[in-house]
PDB file of C-alpha atoms and ligand atoms in Angstrom:
ATOM      1  CA  MET A   1       0.327   0.064   0.167  1.00 82.00           C
ATOM      2  CA  THR A   2       2.151   3.223  -1.677  1.00 93.00           C
ATOM      3  CA  GLN A   3       1.941   6.024   1.156  1.00 98.00           C
ATOM      4  CA  LYS A   4       0.942   9.452  -0.306  1.00 98.00           C
ATOM      5  CA  VAL A   5       2.479  12.354   0.684  1.00 98.00           C
ATOM      6  CA  ILE A   6       2.770  15.836   0.188  1.00 99.00           C
ATOM      7  CA  ILE A   7       6.506  17.321   0.245  1.00 99.00           C
ATOM      8  CA  ASP A   8       6.226  21.276   1.315  1.00 99.00           C
ATOM      9  CA  THR A   9       9.922  22.282   1.392  1.00 98.00           C
ATOM     10  CA  ASP A  10      12.394  24.902   1.391  1.00 98.00           C
ATOM     11  CA  PRO A  11      14.981  23.734  -0.982  1.00 98.00           C
ATOM     12  CA  GLY A  12      17.838  24.024   0.510  1.00 96.00           C
ATOM     13  CA  GLN A  13      20.924  21.430   0.011  1.00 97.00           C
ATOM     14  CA  ASP A  14      19.173  18.643   2.761  1.00 97.00           C
ATOM     15  CA  ASP A  15      15.448  19.871   1.223  1.00 98.00           C
ATOM     16  CA  ALA A  16      16.930  18.313  -2.239  1.00 98.00           C
ATOM     17  CA  VAL A  17      18.208  15.155  -0.984  1.00 98.00           C
ATOM     18  CA  ALA A  18      14.774  14.190   0.585  1.00 98.00           C
ATOM     19  CA  ILE A  19      13.319  15.086  -2.273  1.00 98.00           C
ATOM     20  CA  LEU A  20      15.150  12.927  -4.296  1.00 98.00           C
ATOM     21  CA  LEU A  21      14.711   9.502  -1.762  1.00 98.00           C
ATOM     22  CA  ALA A  22      10.875  10.251  -1.372  1.00 98.00           C
ATOM     23  CA  LEU A  23      10.797  10.375  -5.717  1.00 98.00           C
ATOM     24  CA  ALA A  24      12.985   7.207  -5.821  1.00 98.00           C
ATOM     25  CA  SER A  25      10.626   5.329  -3.240  1.00 98.00           C
ATOM     26  CA  PRO A  26       7.994   3.572  -4.555  1.00 98.00           C
ATOM     27  CA  GLU A  27       6.084   2.789  -1.526  1.00 98.00           C
ATOM     28  CA  LEU A  28       5.678   6.699  -2.190  1.00 98.00           C
ATOM     29  CA  GLU A  29       3.301   8.478  -3.745  1.00 98.00           C
ATOM     30  CA  VAL A  30       4.031  11.533  -3.675  1.00 98.00           C
ATOM     31  CA  LEU A  31       0.899  14.271  -4.756  1.00 98.00           C
ATOM     32  CA  GLY A  32       2.759  17.681  -5.211  1.00 98.00           C
ATOM     33  CA  ILE A  33       5.317  19.253  -3.737  1.00 99.00           C
ATOM     34  CA  THR A  34       4.373  22.822  -1.783  1.00 99.00           C
ATOM     35  CA  ALA A  35       7.318  25.532  -1.952  1.00 98.00           C
ATOM     36  CA  VAL A  36       7.602  27.794   1.268  1.00 98.00           C
ATOM     37  CA  ALA A  37      10.271  30.920   1.768  1.00 98.00           C
ATOM     38  CA  GLY A  38      12.512  29.994   4.138  1.00 98.00           C
ATOM     39  CA  ASN A  39      15.844  28.751   3.865  1.00 98.00           C
ATOM     40  CA  VAL A  40      15.902  31.343   0.942  1.00 98.00           C
ATOM     41  CA  PRO A  41      13.213  33.768  -0.922  1.00 98.00           C
ATOM     42  CA  LEU A  42      10.295  31.919  -1.734  1.00 98.00           C
ATOM     43  CA  PRO A  43      11.075  32.999  -6.249  1.00 98.00           C
ATOM     44  CA  LEU A  44      14.247  30.363  -5.421  1.00 98.00           C
ATOM     45  CA  THR A  45      12.457  27.373  -3.300  1.00 98.00           C
ATOM     46  CA  GLN A  46       9.825  26.673  -5.361  1.00 98.00           C
ATOM     47  CA  LYS A  47      12.704  27.464  -9.136  1.00 98.00           C
ATOM     48  CA  ASN A  48      14.500  24.596  -6.790  1.00 98.00           C
ATOM     49  CA  ALA A  49      11.932  22.443  -6.096  1.00 98.00           C
ATOM     50  CA  ARG A  50      11.610  21.704  -9.932  1.00 98.00           C
ATOM     51  CA  ILE A  51      15.493  21.797 -10.164  1.00 98.00           C
ATOM     52  CA  VAL A  52      15.380  18.594  -8.006  1.00 98.00           C
ATOM     53  CA  CYS A  53      12.222  17.090 -10.115  1.00 98.00           C
ATOM     54  CA  GLU A  54      13.772  17.605 -13.058  1.00 98.00           C
ATOM     55  CA  LEU A  55      17.360  16.346 -11.385  1.00 98.00           C
ATOM     56  CA  ALA A  56      15.385  13.098 -11.082  1.00 98.00           C
ATOM     57  CA  GLY A  57      13.558  12.498 -14.773  1.00 97.00           C
ATOM     58  CA  ARG A  58      10.015  13.559 -12.395  1.00 98.00           C
ATOM     59  CA  THR A  59       8.886  16.335 -14.284  1.00 98.00           C
ATOM     60  CA  ASP A  60       5.219  14.708 -13.534  1.00 98.00           C
ATOM     61  CA  ILE A  61       5.738  15.764 -10.294  1.00 98.00           C
ATOM     62  CA  PRO A  62       3.182  19.243  -9.198  1.00 98.00           C
ATOM     63  CA  VAL A  63       4.986  21.577  -7.785  1.00 99.00           C
ATOM     64  CA  PHE A  64       3.528  24.261  -6.110  1.00 99.00           C
ATOM     65  CA  ALA A  65       4.267  27.608  -4.644  1.00 98.00           C
ATOM     66  CA  GLY A  66       2.945  29.020  -1.444  1.00 98.00           C
ATOM     67  CA  CYS A  67       3.593  31.570   1.715  1.00 98.00           C
ATOM     68  CA  GLU A  68       6.781  34.174   0.249  1.00 98.00           C
ATOM     69  CA  ALA A  69       6.349  35.481   4.248  1.00 98.00           C
ATOM     70  CA  PRO A  70       5.499  34.290   7.874  1.00 98.00           C
ATOM     71  CA  LEU A  71       2.376  34.718   8.910  1.00 98.00           C
ATOM     72  CA  LYS A  72       3.190  37.636  11.336  1.00 98.00           C
ATOM     73  CA  ARG A  73       6.981  37.885  10.811  1.00 98.00           C
ATOM     74  CA  GLN A  74       9.652  39.345   8.043  1.00 98.00           C
ATOM     75  CA  LEU A  75      10.766  36.317   7.013  1.00 97.00           C
ATOM     76  CA  VAL A  76      14.730  35.475   7.768  1.00 97.00           C
ATOM     77  CA  THR A  77      16.567  33.446   5.369  1.00 97.00           C
ATOM     78  CA  ALA A  78      20.067  31.238   5.103  1.00 93.00           C
ATOM     79  CA  GLU A  79      21.793  31.758   2.931  1.00 92.00           C
ATOM     80  CA  HIS A  80      24.362  32.105   4.740  1.00 87.00           C
ATOM     81  CA  VAL A  81      23.990  27.749   5.373  1.00 86.00           C
ATOM     82  CA  HIS A  82      22.576  26.920   1.460  1.00 90.00           C
ATOM     83  CA  GLY A  83      24.180  29.632  -0.738  1.00 93.00           C
ATOM     84  CA  LYS A  84      22.790  32.251  -2.032  1.00 94.00           C
ATOM     85  CA  THR A  85      21.438  29.988  -5.324  1.00 95.00           C
ATOM     86  CA  GLY A  86      19.532  27.786  -1.748  1.00 96.00           C
ATOM     87  CA  LEU A  87      21.361  24.989  -3.929  1.00 97.00           C
ATOM     88  CA  ASP A  88      24.468  26.246  -4.688  1.00 95.00           C
ATOM     89  CA  GLY A  89      28.269  23.495  -4.453  1.00 94.00           C
ATOM     90  CA  ILE A  90      26.414  22.789  -8.649  1.00 96.00           C
ATOM     91  CA  ASP A  91      25.316  24.257 -10.999  1.00 95.00           C
ATOM     92  CA  LEU A  92      22.406  23.120 -12.450  1.00 95.00           C
ATOM     93  CA  PRO A  93      20.316  23.962 -15.663  1.00 93.00           C
ATOM     94  CA  ASP A  94      17.159  26.394 -14.506  1.00 97.00           C
ATOM     95  CA  PRO A  95      13.670  24.709 -14.919  1.00 98.00           C
ATOM     96  CA  ARG A  96      11.752  23.412 -18.180  1.00 98.00           C
ATOM     97  CA  MET A  97       8.477  22.134 -16.421  1.00 98.00           C
ATOM     98  CA  PRO A  98       6.211  24.927 -15.290  1.00 98.00           C
ATOM     99  CA  LEU A  99       4.926  26.083 -11.912  1.00 98.00           C
ATOM    100  CA  GLN A 100       1.843  25.134 -11.267  1.00 98.00           C
ATOM    101  CA  GLN A 101      -0.391  28.167 -11.239  1.00 98.00           C
ATOM    102  CA  THR A 102      -2.652  27.451  -7.713  1.00 98.00           C
ATOM    103  CA  ASN A 103      -0.986  28.303  -5.280  1.00 98.00           C
ATOM    104  CA  ALA A 104       0.876  25.957  -2.958  1.00 98.00           C
ATOM    105  CA  VAL A 105      -2.269  26.767   0.381  1.00 98.00           C
ATOM    106  CA  ASP A 106      -5.191  25.861  -1.695  1.00 98.00           C
ATOM    107  CA  PHE A 107      -3.715  22.550  -3.534  1.00 99.00           C
ATOM    108  CA  ILE A 108      -2.751  21.710   0.222  1.00 99.00           C
ATOM    109  CA  VAL A 109      -6.385  21.744   1.312  1.00 98.00           C
ATOM    110  CA  ASP A 110      -8.360  20.817  -1.946  1.00 98.00           C
ATOM    111  CA  THR A 111      -6.057  17.594  -1.906  1.00 98.00           C
ATOM    112  CA  LEU A 112      -6.645  16.915   1.560  1.00 98.00           C
ATOM    113  CA  ARG A 113     -10.748  17.866   1.247  1.00 98.00           C
ATOM    114  CA  THR A 114     -10.052  14.962  -2.343  1.00 98.00           C
ATOM    115  CA  GLN A 115      -8.173  12.706  -1.066  1.00 98.00           C
ATOM    116  CA  PRO A 116     -10.313   9.973   1.435  1.00 98.00           C
ATOM    117  CA  SER A 117      -9.831  11.437   5.125  1.00 98.00           C
ATOM    118  CA  GLY A 118      -7.299  10.028   6.700  1.00 98.00           C
ATOM    119  CA  SER A 119      -4.814   9.045   3.214  1.00 98.00           C
ATOM    120  CA  VAL A 120      -2.217  12.037   3.457  1.00 98.00           C
ATOM    121  CA  THR A 121       0.305  12.544   5.290  1.00 99.00           C
ATOM    122  CA  LEU A 122       1.942  16.062   5.477  1.00 99.00           C
ATOM    123  CA  CYS A 123       5.682  16.061   5.510  1.00 99.00           C
ATOM    124  CA  PRO A 124       7.152  19.703   6.582  1.00 99.00           C
ATOM    125  CA  LEU A 125      10.876  20.461   5.638  1.00 99.00           C
ATOM    126  CA  GLY A 126      10.460  24.050   6.272  1.00 98.00           C
ATOM    127  CA  PRO A 127       9.067  26.652   7.943  1.00 98.00           C
ATOM    128  CA  LEU A 128       5.492  25.624   8.539  1.00 99.00           C
ATOM    129  CA  THR A 129       3.860  28.676   7.577  1.00 99.00           C
ATOM    130  CA  ASN A 130       1.889  26.417   3.758  1.00 99.00           C
ATOM    131  CA  ILE A 131      -0.013  24.158   6.829  1.00 99.00           C
ATOM    132  CA  ALA A 132      -0.348  26.557   8.955  1.00 98.00           C
ATOM    133  CA  ALA A 133      -2.122  28.688   6.449  1.00 98.00           C
ATOM    134  CA  ALA A 134      -4.415  25.550   5.437  1.00 98.00           C
ATOM    135  CA  PHE A 135      -5.612  25.321   8.433  1.00 98.00           C
ATOM    136  CA  GLN A 136      -6.241  28.623   9.406  1.00 98.00           C
ATOM    137  CA  ARG A 137      -7.895  28.859   5.848  1.00 97.00           C
ATOM    138  CA  ALA A 138     -10.004  25.744   5.664  1.00 98.00           C
ATOM    139  CA  PRO A 139     -10.568  24.442   9.895  1.00 98.00           C
ATOM    140  CA  ASP A 140     -11.768  21.367   8.227  1.00 98.00           C
ATOM    141  CA  VAL A 141      -8.512  19.852   6.883  1.00 98.00           C
ATOM    142  CA  ALA A 142      -6.891  19.317   9.542  1.00 98.00           C
ATOM    143  CA  GLY A 143      -8.687  16.399  10.902  1.00 98.00           C
ATOM    144  CA  ARG A 144      -8.575  15.113   7.081  1.00 98.00           C
ATOM    145  CA  VAL A 145      -4.314  14.643   7.735  1.00 98.00           C
ATOM    146  CA  GLN A 146      -2.944  10.983   8.641  1.00 98.00           C
ATOM    147  CA  ARG A 147      -0.368  12.469  10.020  1.00 98.00           C
ATOM    148  CA  ILE A 148       2.208  14.747  10.210  1.00 99.00           C
ATOM    149  CA  VAL A 149       6.296  13.715   9.308  1.00 99.00           C
ATOM    150  CA  LEU A 150       8.233  17.140   9.959  1.00 99.00           C
ATOM    151  CA  MET A 151      12.244  18.592  10.834  1.00 99.00           C
ATOM    152  CA  GLY A 152      12.277  20.972  12.901  1.00 98.00           C
ATOM    153  CA  GLY A 153      13.150  21.742  16.693  1.00 98.00           C
ATOM    154  CA  ALA A 154      15.453  21.068  19.456  1.00 98.00           C
ATOM    155  CA  TYR A 155      15.589  20.153  23.047  1.00 98.00           C
ATOM    156  CA  PHE A 156      19.635  18.612  23.966  1.00 97.00           C
ATOM    157  CA  GLU A 157      20.365  19.875  21.205  1.00 95.00           C
ATOM    158  CA  VAL A 158      19.397  22.962  21.420  1.00 94.00           C
ATOM    159  CA  GLY A 159      19.129  26.182  18.721  1.00 96.00           C
ATOM    160  CA  ASN A 160      21.058  26.085  15.448  1.00 94.00           C
ATOM    161  CA  ILE A 161      19.902  30.393  14.368  1.00 95.00           C
ATOM    162  CA  THR A 162      19.341  31.603  18.164  1.00 97.00           C
ATOM    163  CA  PRO A 163      20.948  29.799  21.285  1.00 97.00           C
ATOM    164  CA  ALA A 164      17.689  28.730  21.565  1.00 98.00           C
ATOM    165  CA  ALA A 165      15.259  27.513  17.793  1.00 98.00           C
ATOM    166  CA  GLU A 166      15.715  25.439  15.200  1.00 98.00           C
ATOM    167  CA  PHE A 167      16.078  28.040  12.031  1.00 98.00           C
ATOM    168  CA  ASN A 168      12.165  25.700  10.356  1.00 98.00           C
ATOM    169  CA  ILE A 169      10.894  26.285  14.349  1.00 98.00           C
ATOM    170  CA  PHE A 170      12.146  30.502  14.302  1.00 98.00           C
ATOM    171  CA  VAL A 171      11.063  31.694  11.628  1.00 98.00           C
ATOM    172  CA  ASP A 172       7.657  31.269  11.909  1.00 99.00           C
ATOM    173  CA  PRO A 173       6.962  30.215  15.373  1.00 98.00           C
ATOM    174  CA  GLU A 174       3.068  31.290  15.182  1.00 98.00           C
ATOM    175  CA  ALA A 175       2.952  28.539  12.481  1.00 99.00           C
ATOM    176  CA  ALA A 176       4.670  25.703  14.342  1.00 99.00           C
ATOM    177  CA  GLU A 177       2.044  27.183  17.246  1.00 98.00           C
ATOM    178  CA  THR A 178      -0.858  26.562  14.960  1.00 98.00           C
ATOM    179  CA  VAL A 179       0.481  23.124  13.572  1.00 98.00           C
ATOM    180  CA  PHE A 180       1.909  22.131  16.914  1.00 98.00           C
ATOM    181  CA  GLY A 181      -2.156  22.568  18.993  1.00 98.00           C
ATOM    182  CA  SER A 182      -3.674  21.222  15.851  1.00 98.00           C
ATOM    183  CA  GLY A 183      -4.356  17.815  17.745  1.00 98.00           C
ATOM    184  CA  VAL A 184      -3.061  15.692  14.256  1.00 98.00           C
ATOM    185  CA  GLY A 185      -0.395  12.949  15.108  1.00 98.00           C
ATOM    186  CA  LEU A 186       2.845  14.592  14.826  1.00 98.00           C
ATOM    187  CA  VAL A 187       6.225  13.148  14.186  1.00 99.00           C
ATOM    188  CA  VAL A 188       9.404  15.481  15.216  1.00 99.00           C
ATOM    189  CA  MET A 189      12.761  15.368  13.593  1.00 98.00           C
ATOM    190  CA  PRO A 190      14.371  17.794  15.755  1.00 98.00           C
ATOM    191  CA  LEU A 191      18.749  18.584  15.652  1.00 98.00           C
ATOM    192  CA  ASP A 192      18.835  16.211  18.320  1.00 98.00           C
ATOM    193  CA  VAL A 193      18.351  13.114  15.827  1.00 98.00           C
ATOM    194  CA  THR A 194      19.442  14.467  12.760  1.00 97.00           C
ATOM    195  CA  HIS A 195      22.712  16.235  14.494  1.00 95.00           C
ATOM    196  CA  LYS A 196      23.266  12.591  14.783  1.00 96.00           C
ATOM    197  CA  ALA A 197      23.232  11.909  10.921  1.00 95.00           C
ATOM    198  CA  LEU A 198      25.999  13.295  10.126  1.00 94.00           C
ATOM    199  CA  VAL A 199      27.279  13.471   6.107  1.00 93.00           C
ATOM    200  CA  THR A 200      30.794  12.618   6.996  1.00 93.00           C
ATOM    201  CA  ARG A 201      34.034  12.111   3.860  1.00 92.00           C
ATOM    202  CA  PRO A 202      33.221   9.084   3.154  1.00 94.00           C
ATOM    203  CA  ARG A 203      29.695   8.886   2.793  1.00 95.00           C
ATOM    204  CA  ILE A 204      29.993  12.099   0.520  1.00 95.00           C
ATOM    205  CA  GLU A 205      31.930   9.907  -1.711  1.00 96.00           C
ATOM    206  CA  ALA A 206      29.457   6.891  -1.606  1.00 97.00           C
ATOM    207  CA  PHE A 207      27.382   9.066  -3.412  1.00 97.00           C
ATOM    208  CA  ARG A 208      29.842  10.246  -5.689  1.00 97.00           C
ATOM    209  CA  SER A 209      31.027   6.991  -6.181  1.00 97.00           C
ATOM    210  CA  LEU A 210      27.537   6.334  -7.372  1.00 98.00           C
ATOM    211  CA  GLY A 211      29.013   7.796 -10.860  1.00 97.00           C
ATOM    212  CA  THR A 212      25.855   9.191 -11.922  1.00 98.00           C
ATOM    213  CA  LYS A 213      24.994  12.617 -12.153  1.00 97.00           C
ATOM    214  CA  VAL A 214      22.203  12.737  -8.946  1.00 98.00           C
ATOM    215  CA  GLY A 215      25.082  11.016  -7.512  1.00 98.00           C
ATOM    216  CA  HIS A 216      26.935  13.528  -8.251  1.00 98.00           C
ATOM    217  CA  ALA A 217      24.720  16.108  -7.609  1.00 98.00           C
ATOM    218  CA  VAL A 218      24.159  14.834  -3.847  1.00 97.00           C
ATOM    219  CA  ALA A 219      27.844  14.786  -3.384  1.00 96.00           C
ATOM    220  CA  ALA A 220      28.375  18.156  -4.813  1.00 96.00           C
ATOM    221  CA  TRP A 221      26.047  19.567  -1.843  1.00 96.00           C
ATOM    222  CA  THR A 222      26.424  17.794   0.711  1.00 92.00           C
ATOM    223  CA  ASP A 223      30.049  18.546   0.550  1.00 90.00           C
ATOM    224  CA  PHE A 224      28.508  22.530   0.284  1.00 90.00           C
ATOM    225  CA  PHE A 225      26.115  22.500   2.949  1.00 82.00           C
ATOM    226  CA  GLU A 226      29.289  21.118   5.685  1.00 78.00           C
ATOM    227  CA  ARG A 227      31.311  23.555   6.050  1.00 75.00           C
ATOM    228  CA  PHE A 228      28.740  26.361   8.014  1.00 74.00           C
ATOM    229  CA  ASP A 229      28.366  23.001  10.694  1.00 75.00           C
ATOM    230  CA  LYS A 230      31.933  22.200  10.400  1.00 76.00           C
ATOM    231  CA  GLU A 231      32.520  25.621  11.587  1.00 75.00           C
ATOM    232  CA  LYS A 232      29.918  25.892  13.979  1.00 75.00           C
ATOM    233  CA  TYR A 233      30.374  22.022  15.386  1.00 74.00           C
ATOM    234  CA  GLY A 234      33.603  21.154  14.171  1.00 78.00           C
ATOM    235  CA  SER A 235      31.222  18.274  13.368  1.00 72.00           C
ATOM    236  CA  GLU A 236      33.251  15.512  10.581  1.00 80.00           C
ATOM    237  CA  GLY A 237      30.028  15.866   8.651  1.00 85.00           C
ATOM    238  CA  ALA A 238      26.618  18.254   7.320  1.00 86.00           C
ATOM    239  CA  PRO A 239      23.671  17.454   9.616  1.00 93.00           C
ATOM    240  CA  LEU A 240      21.537  15.821   7.227  1.00 95.00           C
ATOM    241  CA  HIS A 241      18.030  17.229   8.397  1.00 97.00           C
ATOM    242  CA  ASP A 242      15.697  16.515   5.775  1.00 98.00           C
ATOM    243  CA  PRO A 243      16.164  12.946   4.613  1.00 98.00           C
ATOM    244  CA  ALA A 244      15.507  11.904   8.369  1.00 98.00           C
ATOM    245  CA  VAL A 245      11.607  12.598   7.759  1.00 99.00           C
ATOM    246  CA  ILE A 246      10.977  10.442   4.143  1.00 98.00           C
ATOM    247  CA  ALA A 247      12.925   8.261   5.660  1.00 98.00           C
ATOM    248  CA  TYR A 248      11.446   7.621   8.400  1.00 98.00           C
ATOM    249  CA  LEU A 249       7.955   6.864   6.123  1.00 98.00           C
ATOM    250  CA  LEU A 250      10.338   4.076   4.761  1.00 98.00           C
ATOM    251  CA  GLU A 251      12.042   2.379   7.875  1.00 98.00           C
ATOM    252  CA  PRO A 252      10.775   4.373  11.060  1.00 98.00           C
ATOM    253  CA  GLU A 253      12.736   1.669  13.148  1.00 98.00           C
ATOM    254  CA  LEU A 254      15.395   3.927  12.266  1.00 98.00           C
ATOM    255  CA  PHE A 255      14.358   5.801  14.423  1.00 98.00           C
ATOM    256  CA  ALA A 256      13.890   6.008  18.501  1.00 98.00           C
ATOM    257  CA  GLY A 257      11.723   9.651  20.431  1.00 98.00           C
ATOM    258  CA  ARG A 258       9.295   9.976  22.989  1.00 98.00           C
ATOM    259  CA  ARG A 259       5.384  10.886  22.693  1.00 98.00           C
ATOM    260  CA  ILE A 260       5.708  13.900  24.315  1.00 98.00           C
ATOM    261  CA  ASN A 261       4.198  17.365  25.169  1.00 98.00           C
ATOM    262  CA  VAL A 262       6.043  20.123  22.391  1.00 98.00           C
ATOM    263  CA  GLU A 263       4.844  24.192  23.021  1.00 98.00           C
ATOM    264  CA  ILE A 264       6.339  26.569  20.684  1.00 98.00           C
ATOM    265  CA  GLU A 265       7.963  30.034  22.066  1.00 98.00           C
ATOM    266  CA  THR A 266       5.844  32.856  20.558  1.00 98.00           C
ATOM    267  CA  ARG A 267       5.756  35.598  22.953  1.00 98.00           C
ATOM    268  CA  SER A 268      10.033  36.032  23.707  1.00 98.00           C
ATOM    269  CA  ASP A 269      11.920  38.123  21.218  1.00 96.00           C
ATOM    270  CA  LEU A 270      14.954  36.263  22.839  1.00 98.00           C
ATOM    271  CA  THR A 271      13.365  32.255  23.022  1.00 98.00           C
ATOM    272  CA  ARG A 272      10.982  33.274  19.755  1.00 98.00           C
ATOM    273  CA  GLY A 273      10.510  29.582  18.268  1.00 98.00           C
ATOM    274  CA  MET A 274      12.251  27.414  20.539  1.00 98.00           C
ATOM    275  CA  THR A 275      10.354  24.112  20.463  1.00 98.00           C
ATOM    276  CA  VAL A 276       9.683  23.690  24.570  1.00 98.00           C
ATOM    277  CA  ALA A 277       9.787  19.907  24.910  1.00 98.00           C
ATOM    278  CA  ASP A 278       8.746  17.634  28.131  1.00 98.00           C
ATOM    279  CA  TRP A 279      11.111  15.153  27.226  1.00 98.00           C
ATOM    280  CA  TRP A 280      11.307  15.094  31.080  1.00 98.00           C
ATOM    281  CA  GLY A 281       7.456  14.478  31.676  1.00 98.00           C
ATOM    282  CA  VAL A 282       7.649  17.082  34.274  1.00 98.00           C
ATOM    283  CA  THR A 283       4.600  19.065  33.499  1.00 98.00           C
ATOM    284  CA  ASP A 284       1.055  17.009  32.730  1.00 98.00           C
ATOM    285  CA  ARG A 285       0.767  18.745  29.665  1.00 98.00           C
ATOM    286  CA  LYS A 286      -1.051  16.922  27.008  1.00 98.00           C
ATOM    287  CA  ALA A 287       1.470  14.891  24.379  1.00 98.00           C
ATOM    288  CA  ASN A 288       1.055  16.260  20.744  1.00 98.00           C
ATOM    289  CA  ALA A 289       4.442  14.476  18.983  1.00 98.00           C
ATOM    290  CA  VAL A 290       6.739  11.261  18.718  1.00 98.00           C
ATOM    291  CA  PHE A 291       9.889  14.193  19.607  1.00 98.00           C
ATOM    292  CA  MET A 292      12.571  11.882  18.195  1.00 98.00           C
ATOM    293  CA  GLY A 293      16.037  11.366  19.319  1.00 98.00           C
ATOM    294  CA  ASP A 294      18.139   8.803  18.091  1.00 98.00           C
ATOM    295  CA  VAL A 295      18.784   7.349  14.399  1.00 98.00           C
ATOM    296  CA  ASP A 296      20.726   4.013  13.883  1.00 98.00           C
ATOM    297  CA  ALA A 297      23.249   6.436  11.593  1.00 98.00           C
ATOM    298  CA  GLU A 298      24.775   3.936   8.841  1.00 98.00           C
ATOM    299  CA  THR A 299      21.530   2.275   7.949  1.00 98.00           C
ATOM    300  CA  PHE A 300      20.097   5.474   7.381  1.00 98.00           C
ATOM    301  CA  PHE A 301      23.003   6.201   5.050  1.00 98.00           C
ATOM    302  CA  ALA A 302      22.520   2.820   3.484  1.00 98.00           C
ATOM    303  CA  LEU A 303      19.445   3.639   2.824  1.00 98.00           C
ATOM    304  CA  LEU A 304      19.768   7.267   0.833  1.00 98.00           C
ATOM    305  CA  VAL A 305      22.087   5.796  -1.675  1.00 98.00           C
ATOM    306  CA  GLN A 306      20.699   2.866  -2.397  1.00 98.00           C
ATOM    307  CA  ARG A 307      17.086   4.343  -2.978  1.00 98.00           C
ATOM    308  CA  ILE A 308      19.225   7.535  -4.920  1.00 98.00           C
ATOM    309  CA  SER A 309      21.334   5.179  -6.654  1.00 98.00           C
ATOM    310  CA  SER A 310      17.765   4.062  -8.162  1.00 97.00           C
ATOM    311  CA  LEU A 311      17.458   7.551  -9.970  1.00 96.00           C
TER     312      LEU A 311
HETATM  313  O1  LIG B 401      17.754  23.756  10.945  1.00 59.66           O
HETATM  314  C1  LIG B 401      17.753  22.697   9.807  1.00 59.66           C
HETATM  315  C2  LIG B 401      16.206  23.099   8.687  1.00 59.66           C
HETATM  316  O2  LIG B 401      16.563  24.477   8.144  1.00 59.66           O
HETATM  317  C3  LIG B 401      16.736  22.282   7.908  1.00 59.66           C
HETATM  318  O3  LIG B 401      15.101  21.953   6.691  1.00 59.66           O
HETATM  319  C4  LIG B 401      16.985  23.047   6.487  1.00 59.66           C
HETATM  320  O4  LIG B 401      16.737  22.408   5.224  1.00 59.66           O
HETATM  321  C5  LIG B 401      16.826  24.534   6.927  1.00 59.66           C
HETATM  322  O5  LIG B 401      15.149  24.723   6.561  1.00 59.66           O
HETATM  323 CA1  LIG B 402      13.669  22.415   4.746  1.00 59.66          CA
END
């Protein structure tokens, strides 16, 4: 039974690898890719999403543009991590496949209303603006979502864009508050787990030695993407954040976490976007998310290389 998914994304090299993993996996039916402003502005994220689909030879996948700014705040981008284009590391041709005319938020609402209730998984890989906008515009659709598997947040690992907050949640905390308060089943891949999935040199070489266009692109992207984290954390390799979301759909047993309460800080400037995760169960706040803390990194990368070798 294939899983129907919508990938909401702000490509970004790690988003690109996540999209490739999804398109290389027959277990998943990608109903559409919705772009959101995040790592780079919307005109680039929607263009990059199409570049990745073309790289995978999947121009059949509809790509939509959604929100160009957070619900209530100024957009904060991350060119310092992803480069000016958002996909720095390799020059790929501009996309020829068209952008869909329908707005991404309308596509999410319409798809959730037309697909059988409980049959669609949402996979946000960037700020949660499009998802929250859909739930606010059409409150009936939240109950029709099977589950949301997202990359975002941090607890033990604390922040990567501020001392307190991870980028996706920091950019649009109000959107995150809407999603985490929606009652939809959540699986969260925070920095706590993605920082255990580091693209070390041998792993980059494993992509490059595929000898394919896609393998070469993934190696170039992860090579580029590494320098920010290496400088900051001194880590051997960049954390490959977003592919964890797709890998969870394919092999959930690779991950371990706890079902806990997670609230989003929206009021303080100092801790805006912090995911206040009750990992130790010290409150009586209702659990609303499975918050991941560990991953079998070796098997995760073996899965990635194996699937991407098929493109
Ligand atoms: O903090 C990491 C997240 O922010 C990843 O999704 C990355 O692509 C950026 O969107
Ligand atoms: Ca992302």
